[in-house]
CSV table of C-alpha atoms in Angstrom, one decimal:
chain,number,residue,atom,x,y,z
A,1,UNK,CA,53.7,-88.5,119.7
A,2,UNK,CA,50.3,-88.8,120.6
A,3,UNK,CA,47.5,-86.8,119.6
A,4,UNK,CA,44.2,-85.3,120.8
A,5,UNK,CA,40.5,-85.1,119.8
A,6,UNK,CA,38.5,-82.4,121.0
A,7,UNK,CA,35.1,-81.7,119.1
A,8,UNK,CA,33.9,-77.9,118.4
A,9,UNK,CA,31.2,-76.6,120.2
A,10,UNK,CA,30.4,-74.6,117.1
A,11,UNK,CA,28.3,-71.5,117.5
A,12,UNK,CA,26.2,-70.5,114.2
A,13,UNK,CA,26.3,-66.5,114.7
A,14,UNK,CA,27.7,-65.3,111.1
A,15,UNK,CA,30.2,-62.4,110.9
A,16,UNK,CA,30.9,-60.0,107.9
A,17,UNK,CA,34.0,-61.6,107.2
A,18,UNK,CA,35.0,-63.8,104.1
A,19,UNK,CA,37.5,-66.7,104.0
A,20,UNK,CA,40.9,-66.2,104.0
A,21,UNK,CA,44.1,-68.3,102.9
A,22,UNK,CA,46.6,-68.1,104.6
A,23,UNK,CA,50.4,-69.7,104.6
A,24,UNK,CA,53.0,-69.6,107.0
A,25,UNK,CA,56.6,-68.4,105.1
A,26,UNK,CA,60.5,-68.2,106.6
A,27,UNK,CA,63.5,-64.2,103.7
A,28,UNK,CA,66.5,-66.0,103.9
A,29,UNK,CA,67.2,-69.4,106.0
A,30,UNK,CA,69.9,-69.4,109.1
A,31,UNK,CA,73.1,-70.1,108.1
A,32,UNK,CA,75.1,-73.1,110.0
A,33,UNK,CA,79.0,-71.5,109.6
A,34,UNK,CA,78.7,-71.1,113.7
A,35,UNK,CA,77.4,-73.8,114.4
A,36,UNK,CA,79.2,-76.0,117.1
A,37,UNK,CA,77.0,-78.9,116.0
A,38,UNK,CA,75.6,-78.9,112.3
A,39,UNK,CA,71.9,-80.0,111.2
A,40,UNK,CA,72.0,-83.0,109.5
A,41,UNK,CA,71.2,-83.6,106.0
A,42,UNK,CA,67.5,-85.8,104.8
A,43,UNK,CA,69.8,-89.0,103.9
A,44,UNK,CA,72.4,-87.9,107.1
A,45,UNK,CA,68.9,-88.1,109.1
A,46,UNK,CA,67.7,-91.5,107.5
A,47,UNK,CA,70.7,-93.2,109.7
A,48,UNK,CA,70.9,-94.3,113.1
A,49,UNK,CA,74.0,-91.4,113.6
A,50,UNK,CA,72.1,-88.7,112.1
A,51,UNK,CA,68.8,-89.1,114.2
A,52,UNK,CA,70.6,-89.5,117.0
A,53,UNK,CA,72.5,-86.8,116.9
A,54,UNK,CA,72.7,-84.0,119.2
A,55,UNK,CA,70.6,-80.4,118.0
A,56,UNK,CA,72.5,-77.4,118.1
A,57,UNK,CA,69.4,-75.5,119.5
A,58,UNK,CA,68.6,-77.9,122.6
A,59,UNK,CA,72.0,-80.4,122.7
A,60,UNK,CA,70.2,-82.2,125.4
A,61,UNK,CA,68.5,-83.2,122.8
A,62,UNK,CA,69.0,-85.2,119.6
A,63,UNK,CA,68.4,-83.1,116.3
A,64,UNK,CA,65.9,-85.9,115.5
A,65,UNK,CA,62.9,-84.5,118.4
A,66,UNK,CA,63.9,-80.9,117.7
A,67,UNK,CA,60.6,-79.5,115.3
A,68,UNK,CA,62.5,-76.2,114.1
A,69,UNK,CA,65.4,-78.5,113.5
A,70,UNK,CA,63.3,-80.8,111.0
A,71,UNK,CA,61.8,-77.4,109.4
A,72,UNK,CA,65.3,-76.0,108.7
A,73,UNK,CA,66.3,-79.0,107.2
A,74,UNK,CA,63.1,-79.4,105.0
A,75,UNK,CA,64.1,-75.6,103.8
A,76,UNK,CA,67.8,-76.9,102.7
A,77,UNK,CA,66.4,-80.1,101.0
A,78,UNK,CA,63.7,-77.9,99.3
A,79,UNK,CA,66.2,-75.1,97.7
A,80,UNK,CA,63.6,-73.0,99.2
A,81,UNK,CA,63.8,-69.3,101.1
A,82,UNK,CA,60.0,-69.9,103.2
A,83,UNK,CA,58.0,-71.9,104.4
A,84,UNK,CA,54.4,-71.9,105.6
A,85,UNK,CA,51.6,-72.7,105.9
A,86,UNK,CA,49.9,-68.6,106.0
A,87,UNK,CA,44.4,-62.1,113.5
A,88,UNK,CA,44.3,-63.3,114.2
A,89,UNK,CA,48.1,-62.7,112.6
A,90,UNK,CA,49.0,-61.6,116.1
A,91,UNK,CA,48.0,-64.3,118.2
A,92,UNK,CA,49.1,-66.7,115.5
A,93,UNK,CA,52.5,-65.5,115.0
A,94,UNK,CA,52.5,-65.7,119.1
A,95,UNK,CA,51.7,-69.3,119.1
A,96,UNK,CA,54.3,-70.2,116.3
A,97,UNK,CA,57.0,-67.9,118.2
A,98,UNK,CA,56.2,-69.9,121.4
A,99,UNK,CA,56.4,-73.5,119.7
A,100,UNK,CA,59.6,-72.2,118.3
A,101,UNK,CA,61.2,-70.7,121.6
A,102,UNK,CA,60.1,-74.4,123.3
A,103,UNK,CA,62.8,-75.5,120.6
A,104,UNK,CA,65.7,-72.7,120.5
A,105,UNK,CA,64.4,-72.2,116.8
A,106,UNK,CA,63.2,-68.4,117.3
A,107,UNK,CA,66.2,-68.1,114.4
A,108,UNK,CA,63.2,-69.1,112.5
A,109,UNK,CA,61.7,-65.9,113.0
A,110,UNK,CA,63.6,-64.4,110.6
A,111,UNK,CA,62.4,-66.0,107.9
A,112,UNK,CA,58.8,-65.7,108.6
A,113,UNK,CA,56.3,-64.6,105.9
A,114,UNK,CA,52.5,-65.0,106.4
A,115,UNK,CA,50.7,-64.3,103.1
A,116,UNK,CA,47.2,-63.3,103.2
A,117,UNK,CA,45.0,-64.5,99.8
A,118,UNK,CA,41.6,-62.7,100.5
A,119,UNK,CA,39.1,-62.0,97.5
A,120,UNK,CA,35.7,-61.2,99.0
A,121,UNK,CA,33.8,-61.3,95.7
A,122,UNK,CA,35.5,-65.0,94.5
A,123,UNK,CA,35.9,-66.7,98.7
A,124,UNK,CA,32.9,-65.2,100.6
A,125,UNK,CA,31.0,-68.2,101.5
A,126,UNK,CA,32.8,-70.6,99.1
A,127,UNK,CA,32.8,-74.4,100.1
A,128,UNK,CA,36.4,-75.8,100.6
A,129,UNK,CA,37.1,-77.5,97.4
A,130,UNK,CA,36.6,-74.0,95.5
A,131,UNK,CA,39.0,-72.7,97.7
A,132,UNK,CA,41.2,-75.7,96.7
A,133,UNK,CA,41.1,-74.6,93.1
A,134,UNK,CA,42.1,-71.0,94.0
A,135,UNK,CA,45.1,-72.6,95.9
A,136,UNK,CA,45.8,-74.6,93.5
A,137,UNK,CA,46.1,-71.9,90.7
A,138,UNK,CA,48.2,-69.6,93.5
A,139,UNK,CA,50.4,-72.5,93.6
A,140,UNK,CA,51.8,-73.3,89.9
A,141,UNK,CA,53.7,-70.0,90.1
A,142,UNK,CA,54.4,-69.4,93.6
A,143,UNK,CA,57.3,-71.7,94.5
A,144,UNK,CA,59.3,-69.8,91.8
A,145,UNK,CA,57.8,-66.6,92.3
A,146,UNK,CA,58.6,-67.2,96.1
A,147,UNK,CA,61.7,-68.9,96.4
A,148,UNK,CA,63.7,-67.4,93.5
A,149,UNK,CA,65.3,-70.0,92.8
A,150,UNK,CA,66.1,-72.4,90.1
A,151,UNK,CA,65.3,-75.3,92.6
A,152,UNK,CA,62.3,-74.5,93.5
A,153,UNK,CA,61.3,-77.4,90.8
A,154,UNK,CA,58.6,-79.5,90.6
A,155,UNK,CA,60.4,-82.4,92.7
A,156,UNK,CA,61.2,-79.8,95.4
A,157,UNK,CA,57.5,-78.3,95.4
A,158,UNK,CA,55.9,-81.7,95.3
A,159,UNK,CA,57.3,-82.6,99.1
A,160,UNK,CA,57.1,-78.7,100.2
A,161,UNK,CA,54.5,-78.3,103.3
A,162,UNK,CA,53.8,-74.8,102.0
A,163,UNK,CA,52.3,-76.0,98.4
A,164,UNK,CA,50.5,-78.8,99.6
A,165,UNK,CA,48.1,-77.4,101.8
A,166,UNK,CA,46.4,-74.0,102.4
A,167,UNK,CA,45.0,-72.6,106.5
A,168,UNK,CA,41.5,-71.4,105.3
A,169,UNK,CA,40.7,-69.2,108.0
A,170,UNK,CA,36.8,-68.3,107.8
A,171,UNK,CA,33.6,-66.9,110.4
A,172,UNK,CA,34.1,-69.9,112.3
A,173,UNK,CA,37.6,-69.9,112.9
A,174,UNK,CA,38.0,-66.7,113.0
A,175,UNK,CA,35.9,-66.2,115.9
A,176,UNK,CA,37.2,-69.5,117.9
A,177,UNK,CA,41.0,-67.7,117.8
A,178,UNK,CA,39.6,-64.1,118.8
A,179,UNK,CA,36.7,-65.0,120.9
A,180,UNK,CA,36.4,-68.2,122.2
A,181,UNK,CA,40.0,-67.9,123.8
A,182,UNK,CA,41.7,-66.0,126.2
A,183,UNK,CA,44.2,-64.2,124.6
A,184,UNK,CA,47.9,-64.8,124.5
A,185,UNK,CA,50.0,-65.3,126.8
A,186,UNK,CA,47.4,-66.8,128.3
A,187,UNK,CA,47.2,-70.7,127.2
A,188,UNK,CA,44.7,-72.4,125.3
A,189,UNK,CA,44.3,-75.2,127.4
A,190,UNK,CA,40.8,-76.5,126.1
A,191,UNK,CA,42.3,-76.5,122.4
A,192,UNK,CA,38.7,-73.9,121.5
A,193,UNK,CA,41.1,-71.9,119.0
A,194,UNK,CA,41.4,-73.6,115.6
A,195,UNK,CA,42.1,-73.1,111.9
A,196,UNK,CA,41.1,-75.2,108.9
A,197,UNK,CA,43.8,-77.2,106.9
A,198,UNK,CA,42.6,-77.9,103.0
A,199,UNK,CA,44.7,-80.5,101.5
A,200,UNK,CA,45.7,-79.6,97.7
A,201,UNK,CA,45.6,-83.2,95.8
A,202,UNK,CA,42.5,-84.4,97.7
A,203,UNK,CA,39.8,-86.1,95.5
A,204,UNK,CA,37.2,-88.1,96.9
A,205,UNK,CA,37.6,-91.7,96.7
A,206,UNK,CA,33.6,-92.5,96.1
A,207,UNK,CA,31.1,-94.7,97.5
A,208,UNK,CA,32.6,-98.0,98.8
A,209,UNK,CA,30.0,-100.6,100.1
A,210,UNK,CA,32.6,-101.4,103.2
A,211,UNK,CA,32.9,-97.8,104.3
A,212,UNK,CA,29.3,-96.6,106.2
A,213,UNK,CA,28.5,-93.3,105.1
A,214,UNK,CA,28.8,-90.7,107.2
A,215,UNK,CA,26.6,-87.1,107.8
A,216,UNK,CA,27.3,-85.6,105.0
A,217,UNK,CA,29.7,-82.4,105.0
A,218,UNK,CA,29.5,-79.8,101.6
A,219,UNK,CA,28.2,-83.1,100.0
A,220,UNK,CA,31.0,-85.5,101.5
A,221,UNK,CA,29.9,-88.2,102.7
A,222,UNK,CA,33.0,-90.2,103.1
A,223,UNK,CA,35.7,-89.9,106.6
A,224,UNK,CA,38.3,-88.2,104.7
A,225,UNK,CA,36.6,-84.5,103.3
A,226,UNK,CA,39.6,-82.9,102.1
A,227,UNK,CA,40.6,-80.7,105.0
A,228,UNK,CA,40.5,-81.3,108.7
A,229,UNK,CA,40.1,-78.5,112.1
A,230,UNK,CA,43.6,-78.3,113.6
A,231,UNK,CA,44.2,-76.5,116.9
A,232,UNK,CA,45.9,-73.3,116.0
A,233,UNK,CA,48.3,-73.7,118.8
A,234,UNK,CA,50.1,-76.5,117.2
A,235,UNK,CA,50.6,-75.0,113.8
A,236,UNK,CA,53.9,-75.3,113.7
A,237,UNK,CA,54.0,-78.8,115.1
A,238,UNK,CA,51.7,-79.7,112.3
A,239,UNK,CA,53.7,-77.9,109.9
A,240,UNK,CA,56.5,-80.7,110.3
A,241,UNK,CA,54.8,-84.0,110.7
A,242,UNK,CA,53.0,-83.1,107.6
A,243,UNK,CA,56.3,-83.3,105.4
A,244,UNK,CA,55.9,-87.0,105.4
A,245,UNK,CA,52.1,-87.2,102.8
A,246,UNK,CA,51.2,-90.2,104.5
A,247,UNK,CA,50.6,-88.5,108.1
A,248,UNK,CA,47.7,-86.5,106.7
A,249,UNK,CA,45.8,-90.2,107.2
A,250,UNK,CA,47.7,-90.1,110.9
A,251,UNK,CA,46.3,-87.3,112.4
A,252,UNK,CA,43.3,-86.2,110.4
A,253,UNK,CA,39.8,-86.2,112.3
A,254,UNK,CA,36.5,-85.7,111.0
A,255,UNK,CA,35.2,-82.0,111.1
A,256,UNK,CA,34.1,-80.7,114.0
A,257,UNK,CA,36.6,-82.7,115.3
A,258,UNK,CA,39.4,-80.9,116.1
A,259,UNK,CA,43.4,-82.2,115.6
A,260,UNK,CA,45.3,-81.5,118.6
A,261,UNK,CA,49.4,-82.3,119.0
């Protein structure tokens, strides 16, 4: 898959608004009972078969290019009842019901939860890495809390999308979703609309003599900053190649870059 760069035109008119976290969730997953052809297991997926294999949403399709197939399957591994990352709700949850239409996945639907963290007097105006420490603290207890369930263990939460990063959604994004686009159906073709992604575990590497410095952004001067402008339109894309850590350094760009599917 290859992926586009577009850079924010970002306007500096402030609004009364302070950040929000937000994580996309999904009560009880599908079950497979009636399923003519059944998703295949992490390890089933791992072989040459199981890639290759046809999805039981688009069987024109293998299961392997089938994004609501891979989050399904990441909910099974996981022991876990949601998923997410977390109106803007309306024209979000349009965006993620259109990605997961594209795929027969609207089954998904079901199981959607977006949470809403918002604590004016702690977040207004906060730099990302406090929010990272809020997020962090929300997520010690929330996979149990969440998932009820006894799997929801440490393992499990380590590889789950949902309690690695958190959508901060603040003035700026805000008004790039609600303003700077036309409203859905309509498409956002020029990628304005975008959220921003705040990675849990990142710390800052520190000065290196090979790496030049770059414009410093809340006091980081180094590529990676800890959280990256993705285009809110592929959320749920997002949402699946970031199972795999290691893709974070694949499709992260530089604020005011934006990360585009």
């Amino acid at each position: 898959m290859a992926f586009r760069t577009r850079t924010a035109n970002l306007r500096m008119r402030r609004y009364a608004t302070s950040p929000q976290l937000l994580h996309i969730s999904p009560g009880k997953p599908p079950t497979l009972e009636d399923s003519r052809i059944p998703l295949t297991t992490t390890n089933q997926y791992s072989t040459m078969s199981g890639m290759f294999a046809p999805s039981r949403r688009t069987p024109n399709f293998s299961t392997g290019l089938n994004t609501a197939d891979h989050i399904e399957r990441y909910l099974q591994e996981d022991g876990h009842n949601t998923w997410g990352f977390n109106e803007f709700m309306d024209r979000l949850r349009y965006r993620i019901r259109q990605t997961l239409e594209f795929y027969n996945g609207l089954d998904l639907m079901e199981s959607l939860g977006l949470n809403v963290i918002e604590d004016r007097e702690k977040l207004d105006d906060v730099e990302a890495s406090v929010l990272r420490e809020h997020f962090k603290t929300w997520a010690e207890s929330a996979p149990q809390r969440e998932q009820g369930s006894a799997q929801a263990s440490e393992t499990q939460v380590w590889g789950s999308q949902r309690y690695l990063y958190c959508m901060l959604v603040d003035a700026e994004a805000l008004e790039s979703v609600v303003h700077w686009v036309e409203a859905p159906p309509a498409s956002d073709t020029r990628s304005e609309g975008f959220v921003k992604i705040v990675s849990r575990y990142w710390e800052p590497y520190g000065a290196r003599d090979r790496d030049p410095p770059h414009e410093a952004i809340e006091g980081c001067t180094e590529d990676d900053v800890g959280w990256m402008m993705m285009d809110y339109s592929d959320v749920v894309v997002f949402y699946r190649l970031l199972r795999d850590r290691n893709s974070w350094y694949i499709v992260y760009k530089r604020p005011p870059n934006v990360a585009c599917a």
